[in-house]
Coordinates of N, CA, C and O in Angstrom, one line a residue:
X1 N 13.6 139.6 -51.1 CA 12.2 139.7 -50.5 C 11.3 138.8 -51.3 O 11.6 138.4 -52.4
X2 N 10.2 138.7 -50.7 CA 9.4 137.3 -51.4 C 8.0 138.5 -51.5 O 7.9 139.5 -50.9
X3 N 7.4 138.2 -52.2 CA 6.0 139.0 -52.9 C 5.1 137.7 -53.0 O 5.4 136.5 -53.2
X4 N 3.2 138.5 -52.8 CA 2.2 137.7 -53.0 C 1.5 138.3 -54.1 O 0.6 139.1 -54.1
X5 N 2.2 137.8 -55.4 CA 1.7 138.1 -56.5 C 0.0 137.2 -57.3 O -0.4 136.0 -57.4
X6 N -0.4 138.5 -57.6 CA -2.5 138.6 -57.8 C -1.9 138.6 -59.7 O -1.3 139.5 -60.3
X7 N -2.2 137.1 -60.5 CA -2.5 137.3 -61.6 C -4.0 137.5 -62.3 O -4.9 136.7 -62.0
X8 N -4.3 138.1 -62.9 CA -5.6 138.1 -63.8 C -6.2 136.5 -64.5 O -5.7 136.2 -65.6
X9 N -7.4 135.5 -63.9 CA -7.4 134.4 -64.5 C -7.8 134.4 -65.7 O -7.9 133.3 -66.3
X10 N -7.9 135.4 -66.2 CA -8.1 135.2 -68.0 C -7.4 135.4 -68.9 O -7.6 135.0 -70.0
X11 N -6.1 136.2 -68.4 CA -5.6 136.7 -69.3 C -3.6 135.7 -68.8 O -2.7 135.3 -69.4
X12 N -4.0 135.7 -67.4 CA -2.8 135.2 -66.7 C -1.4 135.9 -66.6 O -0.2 135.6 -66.3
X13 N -2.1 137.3 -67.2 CA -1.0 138.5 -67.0 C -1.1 138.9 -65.3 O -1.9 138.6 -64.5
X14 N -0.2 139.4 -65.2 CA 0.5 139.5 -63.2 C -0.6 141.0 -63.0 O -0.5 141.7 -63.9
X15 N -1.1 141.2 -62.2 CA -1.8 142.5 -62.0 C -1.0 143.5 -60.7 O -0.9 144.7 -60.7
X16 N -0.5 142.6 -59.8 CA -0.1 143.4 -58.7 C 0.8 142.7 -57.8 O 0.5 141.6 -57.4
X17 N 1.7 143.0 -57.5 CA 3.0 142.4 -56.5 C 2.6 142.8 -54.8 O 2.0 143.8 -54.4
X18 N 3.0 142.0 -54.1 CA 2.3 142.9 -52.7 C 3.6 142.2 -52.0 O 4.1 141.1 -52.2
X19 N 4.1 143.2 -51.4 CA 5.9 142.3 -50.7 C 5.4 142.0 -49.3 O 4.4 142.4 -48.8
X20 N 6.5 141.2 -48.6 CA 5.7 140.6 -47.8 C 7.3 140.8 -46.6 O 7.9 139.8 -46.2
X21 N 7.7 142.3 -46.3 CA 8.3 142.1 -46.0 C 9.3 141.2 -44.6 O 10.4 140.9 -44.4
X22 N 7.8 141.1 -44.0 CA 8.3 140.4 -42.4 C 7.9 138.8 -42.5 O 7.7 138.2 -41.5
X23 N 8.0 138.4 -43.5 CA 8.2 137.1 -43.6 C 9.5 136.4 -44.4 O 9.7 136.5 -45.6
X24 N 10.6 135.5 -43.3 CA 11.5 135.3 -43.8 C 11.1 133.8 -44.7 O 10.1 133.2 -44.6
X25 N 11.9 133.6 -45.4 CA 12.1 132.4 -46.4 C 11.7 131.4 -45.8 O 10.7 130.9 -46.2
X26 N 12.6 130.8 -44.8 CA 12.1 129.4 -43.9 C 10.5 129.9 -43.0 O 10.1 128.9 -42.5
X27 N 9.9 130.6 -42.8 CA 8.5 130.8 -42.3 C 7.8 131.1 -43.6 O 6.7 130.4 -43.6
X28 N 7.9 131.5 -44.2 CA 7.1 131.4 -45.5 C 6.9 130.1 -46.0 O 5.7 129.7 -46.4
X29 N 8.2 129.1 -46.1 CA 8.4 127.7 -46.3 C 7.3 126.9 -45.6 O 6.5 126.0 -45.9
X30 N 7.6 127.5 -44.6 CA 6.6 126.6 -43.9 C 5.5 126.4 -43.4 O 5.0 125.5 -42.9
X31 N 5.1 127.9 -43.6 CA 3.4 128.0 -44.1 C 2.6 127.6 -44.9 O 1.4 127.4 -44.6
X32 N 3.4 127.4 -46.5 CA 3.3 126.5 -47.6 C 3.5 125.3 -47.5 O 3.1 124.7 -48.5
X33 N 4.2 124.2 -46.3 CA 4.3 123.3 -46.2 C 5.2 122.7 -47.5 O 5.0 121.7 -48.1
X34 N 6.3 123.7 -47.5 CA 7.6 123.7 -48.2 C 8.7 123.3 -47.7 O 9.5 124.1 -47.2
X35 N 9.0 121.8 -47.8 CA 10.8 121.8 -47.4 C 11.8 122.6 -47.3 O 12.3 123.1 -48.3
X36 N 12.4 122.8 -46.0 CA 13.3 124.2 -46.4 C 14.4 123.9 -47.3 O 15.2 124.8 -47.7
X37 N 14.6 122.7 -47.7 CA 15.8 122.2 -48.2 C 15.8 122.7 -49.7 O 16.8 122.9 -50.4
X38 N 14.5 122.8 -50.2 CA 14.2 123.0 -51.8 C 14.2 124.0 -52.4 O 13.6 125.0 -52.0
X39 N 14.9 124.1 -53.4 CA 14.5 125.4 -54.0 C 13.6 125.8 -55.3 O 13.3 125.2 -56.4
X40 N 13.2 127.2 -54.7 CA 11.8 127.5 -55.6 C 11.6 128.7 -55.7 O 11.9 129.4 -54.8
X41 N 11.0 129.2 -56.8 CA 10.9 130.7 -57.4 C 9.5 130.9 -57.3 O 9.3 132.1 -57.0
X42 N 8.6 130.3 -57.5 CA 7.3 130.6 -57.1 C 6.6 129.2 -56.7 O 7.1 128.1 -56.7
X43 N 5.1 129.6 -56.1 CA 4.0 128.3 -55.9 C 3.1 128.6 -55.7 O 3.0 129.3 -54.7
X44 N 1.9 128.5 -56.3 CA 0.7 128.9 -56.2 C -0.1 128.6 -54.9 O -0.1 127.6 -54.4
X45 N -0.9 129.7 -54.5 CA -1.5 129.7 -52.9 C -3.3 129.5 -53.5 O -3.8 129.6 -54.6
X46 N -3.6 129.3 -52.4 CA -5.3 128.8 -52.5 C -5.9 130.8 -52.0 O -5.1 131.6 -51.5
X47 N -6.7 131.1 -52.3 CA -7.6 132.3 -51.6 C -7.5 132.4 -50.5 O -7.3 133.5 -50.0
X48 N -7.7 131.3 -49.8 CA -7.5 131.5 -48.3 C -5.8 131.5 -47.9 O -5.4 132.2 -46.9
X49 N -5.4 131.0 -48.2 CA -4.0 131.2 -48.0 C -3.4 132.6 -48.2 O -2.5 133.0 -47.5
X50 N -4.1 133.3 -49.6 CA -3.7 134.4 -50.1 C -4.0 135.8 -48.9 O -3.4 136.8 -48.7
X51 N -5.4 135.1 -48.3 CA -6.0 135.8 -47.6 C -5.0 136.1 -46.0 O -4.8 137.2 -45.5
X52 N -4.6 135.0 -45.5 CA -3.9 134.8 -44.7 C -2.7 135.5 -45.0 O -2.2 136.3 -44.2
X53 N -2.0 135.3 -46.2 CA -0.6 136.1 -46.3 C -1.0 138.1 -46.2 O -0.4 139.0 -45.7
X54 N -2.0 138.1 -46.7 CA -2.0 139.3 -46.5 C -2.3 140.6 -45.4 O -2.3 141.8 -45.6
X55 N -2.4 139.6 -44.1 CA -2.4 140.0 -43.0 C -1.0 140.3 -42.4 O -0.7 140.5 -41.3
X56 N 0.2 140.4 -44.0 CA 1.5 140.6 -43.3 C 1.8 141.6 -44.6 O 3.0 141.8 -45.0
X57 N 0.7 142.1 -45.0 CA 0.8 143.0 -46.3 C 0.7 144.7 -46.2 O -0.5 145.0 -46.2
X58 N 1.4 145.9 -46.1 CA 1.2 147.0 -45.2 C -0.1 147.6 -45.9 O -1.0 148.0 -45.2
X59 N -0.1 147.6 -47.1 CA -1.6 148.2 -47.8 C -2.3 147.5 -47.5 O -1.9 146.5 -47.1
X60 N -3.8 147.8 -47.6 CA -5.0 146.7 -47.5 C -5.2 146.3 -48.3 O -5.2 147.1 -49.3
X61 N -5.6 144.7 -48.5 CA -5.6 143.7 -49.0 C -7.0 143.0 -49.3 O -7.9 143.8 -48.9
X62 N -7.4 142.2 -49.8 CA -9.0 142.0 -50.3 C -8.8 140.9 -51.4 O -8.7 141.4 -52.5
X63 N -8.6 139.8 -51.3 CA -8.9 138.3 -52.2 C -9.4 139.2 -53.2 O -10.2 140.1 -52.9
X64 N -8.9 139.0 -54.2 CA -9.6 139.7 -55.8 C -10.1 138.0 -56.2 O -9.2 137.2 -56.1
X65 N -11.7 137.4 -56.7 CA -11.9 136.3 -57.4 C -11.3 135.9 -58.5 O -10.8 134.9 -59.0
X66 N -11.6 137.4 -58.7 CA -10.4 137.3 -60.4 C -9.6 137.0 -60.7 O -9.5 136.7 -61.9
X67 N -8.4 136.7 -59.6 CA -7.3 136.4 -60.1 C -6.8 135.1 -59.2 O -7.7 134.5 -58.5
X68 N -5.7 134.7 -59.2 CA -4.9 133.3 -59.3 C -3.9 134.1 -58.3 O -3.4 135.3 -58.4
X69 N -3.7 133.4 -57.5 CA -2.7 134.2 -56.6 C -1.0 132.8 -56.6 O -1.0 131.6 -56.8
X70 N 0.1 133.8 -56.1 CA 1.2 132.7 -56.4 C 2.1 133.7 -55.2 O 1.7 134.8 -54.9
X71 N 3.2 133.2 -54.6 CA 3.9 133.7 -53.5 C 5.4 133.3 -54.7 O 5.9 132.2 -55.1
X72 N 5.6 134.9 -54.8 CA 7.3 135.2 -55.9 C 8.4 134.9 -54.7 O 8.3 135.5 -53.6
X73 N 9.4 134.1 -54.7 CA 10.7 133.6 -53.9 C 11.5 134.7 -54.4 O 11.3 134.5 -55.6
X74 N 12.3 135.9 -54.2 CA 13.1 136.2 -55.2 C 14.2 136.5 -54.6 O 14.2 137.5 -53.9
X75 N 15.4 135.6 -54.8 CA 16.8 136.5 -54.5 C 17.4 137.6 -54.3 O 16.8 138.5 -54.9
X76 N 18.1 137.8 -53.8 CA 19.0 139.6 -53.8 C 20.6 139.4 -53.4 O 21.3 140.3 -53.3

């Protein structure tokens, strides 16, 4: 499962994981405008991007300024 992980920009400790379950690997890819060919464990998203992934997030969601947002790749 792939997570839209919210770090803290001061301290750059991880604050909160948000999974993203109905997004597969190659559509996630290519919302990031990621090769599907490549592989990758994380990439950092813009606020608005963050904002957009979270419209696939079951809790409610809210751009924190605070923090640095990154989309986790993670195997299973």
């Amino acid at each position: 499962m792939n997570y839209l992980e919210a770090y803290d920009k001061k301290t750059g400790t991880l604050v909160i994981e948000y999974p993203l379950p109905d997004l597969d690997l190659r559509t996630l890819k290519k919302f990031l405008g990621i090769e599907d060919g490549i592989e990758i464990y994380g990439h950092d998203v813009t606020s608005e991007q963050a904002a957009e992934l979270g419209k696939h997030i079951s809790d409610p969601f809210v751009v924190d300024e605070d923090c640095d947002y990154q989309v986790g790749f993670y195997r299973q």
